[in-house]
Tab-separated table of C-alpha atoms in Angstrom:
chain	number	residue	atom	x	y	z
A	1041	MET	CA	125.528	129.482	59.633
A	1042	ASN	CA	122.762	131.278	61.546
A	1043	LYS	CA	120.060	129.104	59.915
A	1044	PHE	CA	122.027	125.954	60.711
A	1045	LEU	CA	122.397	126.935	64.370
A	1046	THR	CA	118.704	127.815	64.619
A	1047	LEU	CA	117.745	124.481	63.055
A	1048	LEU	CA	120.063	122.587	65.412
A	1049	ILE	CA	118.579	124.307	68.483
A	1050	PHE	CA	115.035	123.629	67.232
A	1051	LEU	CA	115.796	119.929	66.736
A	1052	LEU	CA	117.361	119.596	70.174
A	1053	LEU	CA	114.428	121.277	71.905
A	1054	PHE	CA	111.642	119.365	70.209
A	1055	ASN	CA	113.128	115.930	69.623
A	1056	CYS	CA	114.540	115.090	73.039
A	1057	ASN	CA	112.952	112.114	74.719
A	1058	SER	CA	114.109	111.607	78.300
A	1059	ASN	CA	114.718	108.217	79.877
A	1060	ALA	CA	111.744	108.802	82.201
A	1061	GLN	CA	109.466	109.334	79.209
A	1062	LYS	CA	110.812	106.202	77.530
A	1063	GLN	CA	110.276	104.196	80.734
A	1064	ALA	CA	106.708	105.477	81.103
A	1065	ASN	CA	106.000	104.517	77.496
A	1066	LEU	CA	107.416	101.021	78.073
A	1067	ASP	CA	105.267	100.542	81.188
A	1068	GLU	CA	102.099	101.282	79.205
A	1069	HIS	CA	102.728	98.181	77.065
A	1070	LYS	CA	103.683	95.806	79.886
A	1071	VAL	CA	101.845	92.493	79.926
A	1072	TYR	CA	100.533	91.658	83.396
A	1073	LYS	CA	99.826	88.203	84.868
A	1074	VAL	CA	96.132	89.075	85.158
A	1075	THR	CA	94.704	90.554	81.965
A	1076	LYS	CA	91.064	90.999	81.036
A	1077	THR	CA	89.089	92.720	78.335
A	1078	ASP	CA	87.689	96.138	79.065
A	1079	ASP	CA	84.199	94.622	79.190
A	1080	ALA	CA	85.319	91.985	81.712
A	1081	TRP	CA	86.794	94.702	83.977
A	1082	LYS	CA	83.551	96.723	83.695
A	1083	GLU	CA	81.543	93.653	84.652
A	1084	GLN	CA	83.729	92.905	87.699
A	1085	LEU	CA	84.230	96.440	89.063
A	1086	THR	CA	81.851	99.201	90.102
A	1087	ASP	CA	81.911	102.372	87.993
A	1088	MET	CA	84.211	104.154	90.481
A	1089	GLU	CA	86.527	101.143	90.861
A	1090	TYR	CA	86.791	100.904	87.070
A	1091	TYR	CA	87.457	104.656	86.773
A	1092	VAL	CA	90.314	104.509	89.291
A	1093	LEU	CA	91.873	101.108	88.561
A	1094	ARG	CA	91.531	100.996	84.772
A	1095	LYS	CA	91.404	104.693	83.762
A	1096	ALA	CA	93.872	106.088	86.349
A	1097	GLY	CA	91.211	108.234	87.960
A	1098	THR	CA	91.212	109.597	91.501
A	1099	GLU	CA	88.468	109.293	94.082
A	1100	ARG	CA	87.534	112.397	96.058
A	1101	SER	CA	89.538	112.847	99.235
A	1102	PHE	CA	87.945	111.847	102.553
A	1103	THR	CA	85.394	109.569	100.834
A	1104	SER	CA	87.018	106.168	101.430
A	1105	ILE	CA	85.951	104.150	104.454
A	1106	LEU	CA	89.501	102.738	104.452
A	1107	ASN	CA	91.045	106.153	105.120
A	1108	LYS	CA	90.482	105.910	108.886
A	1109	ASN	CA	90.654	102.111	109.136
A	1110	TYR	CA	93.384	101.043	111.577
A	1111	GLU	CA	92.489	97.398	112.081
A	1112	GLU	CA	95.247	94.821	111.675
A	1113	GLY	CA	95.309	93.174	108.280
A	1114	VAL	CA	96.416	93.491	104.684
A	1115	TYR	CA	95.176	95.744	101.887
A	1116	HIS	CA	94.712	93.881	98.600
A	1117	CYS	CA	94.140	95.032	95.015
A	1118	LYS	CA	90.411	95.278	94.312
A	1119	GLY	CA	91.022	94.089	90.747
A	1120	CYS	CA	92.987	90.874	91.328
A	1121	ASN	CA	93.316	90.371	95.118
A	1122	THR	CA	97.113	90.794	95.201
A	1123	PRO	CA	98.338	91.836	98.697
A	1124	LEU	CA	99.748	95.373	98.379
A	1125	PHE	CA	100.127	97.020	101.818
A	1126	GLU	CA	100.246	95.801	105.412
A	1127	SER	CA	98.277	97.687	108.060
A	1128	LYS	CA	101.429	98.134	110.176
A	1129	HIS	CA	102.693	100.542	107.486
A	1130	LYS	CA	99.504	102.656	107.364
A	1131	PHE	CA	99.475	106.160	108.823
A	1132	ASP	CA	97.180	109.190	108.882
A	1133	SER	CA	98.672	111.646	106.389
A	1134	GLY	CA	95.790	114.111	106.721
A	1135	THR	CA	95.341	114.083	102.934
A	1136	GLY	CA	92.059	112.180	102.901
A	1137	TRP	CA	93.407	109.069	101.188
A	1138	PRO	CA	94.740	105.882	102.772
A	1139	SER	CA	98.501	106.347	103.136
A	1140	PHE	CA	101.296	103.870	103.722
A	1141	ASP	CA	105.030	104.324	104.255
A	1142	LYS	CA	105.943	101.004	102.606
A	1143	GLU	CA	104.493	98.639	100.005
A	1144	ILE	CA	104.755	94.848	99.901
A	1145	THR	CA	107.918	94.497	97.832
A	1146	GLY	CA	107.355	93.122	94.351
A	1147	ASN	CA	103.570	93.550	94.394
A	1148	VAL	CA	103.502	97.250	93.480
A	1149	ALA	CA	104.919	98.563	90.194
A	1150	PHE	CA	105.957	102.153	89.536
A	1151	SER	CA	105.932	104.400	86.471
A	1152	THR	CA	106.150	108.109	85.739
A	1153	ASP	CA	103.060	110.138	84.924
A	1154	TYR	CA	102.989	113.669	83.511
A	1155	ASP	CA	99.195	114.201	83.675
A	1156	LEU	CA	99.526	117.401	85.721
A	1157	GLY	CA	102.392	118.786	83.620
A	1158	TYR	CA	105.185	117.562	85.896
A	1159	ALA	CA	106.646	114.165	86.744
A	1160	ARG	CA	104.970	112.108	89.483
A	1161	THR	CA	105.631	108.516	90.481
A	1162	GLU	CA	102.485	106.522	89.783
A	1163	GLU	CA	101.755	103.209	91.503
A	1164	HIS	CA	100.137	100.173	89.897
A	1165	CYS	CA	99.318	96.676	91.003
A	1166	ALA	CA	102.214	94.584	89.660
A	1167	THR	CA	99.833	91.688	88.909
A	1168	CYS	CA	96.979	93.354	86.971
A	1169	GLY	CA	98.316	96.857	86.269
A	1170	GLY	CA	95.480	98.555	88.140
A	1171	HIS	CA	96.153	102.202	89.032
A	1172	LEU	CA	96.496	102.630	92.791
A	1173	GLY	CA	97.704	106.197	93.343
A	1174	HIS	CA	101.055	107.973	93.661
A	1175	VAL	CA	104.074	107.883	95.948
A	1176	PHE	CA	105.602	111.059	97.370
A	1177	SER	CA	108.686	111.819	99.475
A	1178	ASP	CA	106.837	113.591	102.294
A	1179	GLY	CA	106.048	110.586	104.477
A	1180	PRO	CA	107.223	109.806	108.000
A	1181	ARG	CA	110.950	110.555	108.314
A	1182	ALA	CA	111.297	108.037	111.148
A	1183	THR	CA	110.548	105.175	108.723
A	1184	THR	CA	110.918	105.371	104.931
A	1185	GLY	CA	110.090	109.036	104.276
A	1186	LYS	CA	107.605	107.847	101.636
A	1187	ARG	CA	103.868	108.476	101.431
A	1188	HIS	CA	102.058	105.996	99.228
A	1189	CYS	CA	98.848	107.956	98.623
A	1190	ILE	CA	96.370	105.291	97.543
A	1191	ASN	CA	92.780	105.443	96.314
A	1192	GLY	CA	90.729	103.493	98.866
A	1193	VAL	CA	88.357	102.304	96.151
A	1194	ALA	CA	91.295	100.417	94.576
A	1195	LEU	CA	91.801	98.426	97.786
A	1196	LYS	CA	90.111	95.540	99.552
A	1197	PHE	CA	90.906	95.217	103.264
A	1198	VAL	CA	91.449	91.680	104.588
A	1199	PRO	CA	91.433	91.673	108.417
A	1200	LYS	CA	93.946	89.600	110.361
A	1201	GLU	CA	92.402	86.393	111.687
């Protein structure tokens, strides 16, 4: 009986797969409207853009020229030009990355990443799957309470005409 109980506990501990893990695994295999070969992405993007958008890297904080940009306009995906964030939703979070309290609905996709050993909500371009950054619940309480912490190198700013 003791061996059976030990075996049962072992199986429960090491064979559980949470819904969040299943969802993250499904998102990895999603087919996006814009798909390119790895070589095509490398040809189109700079080394840093490729590292962030295609390899889920992170640019160093306070290095993006878009961090302190407060002109009116729209921030687009650097990989496929999909509009992602409006300037009216941008705020200075003090983190060193462009931050927004709201995305353009339908143009940003979300998944769960465990790269740091705990669950974080990762953001991707819904059109090409490019990694944008992460969303946190420490944004402005007067609006959405969300902080979309986005790599500036993943964005292209299009000023309002």
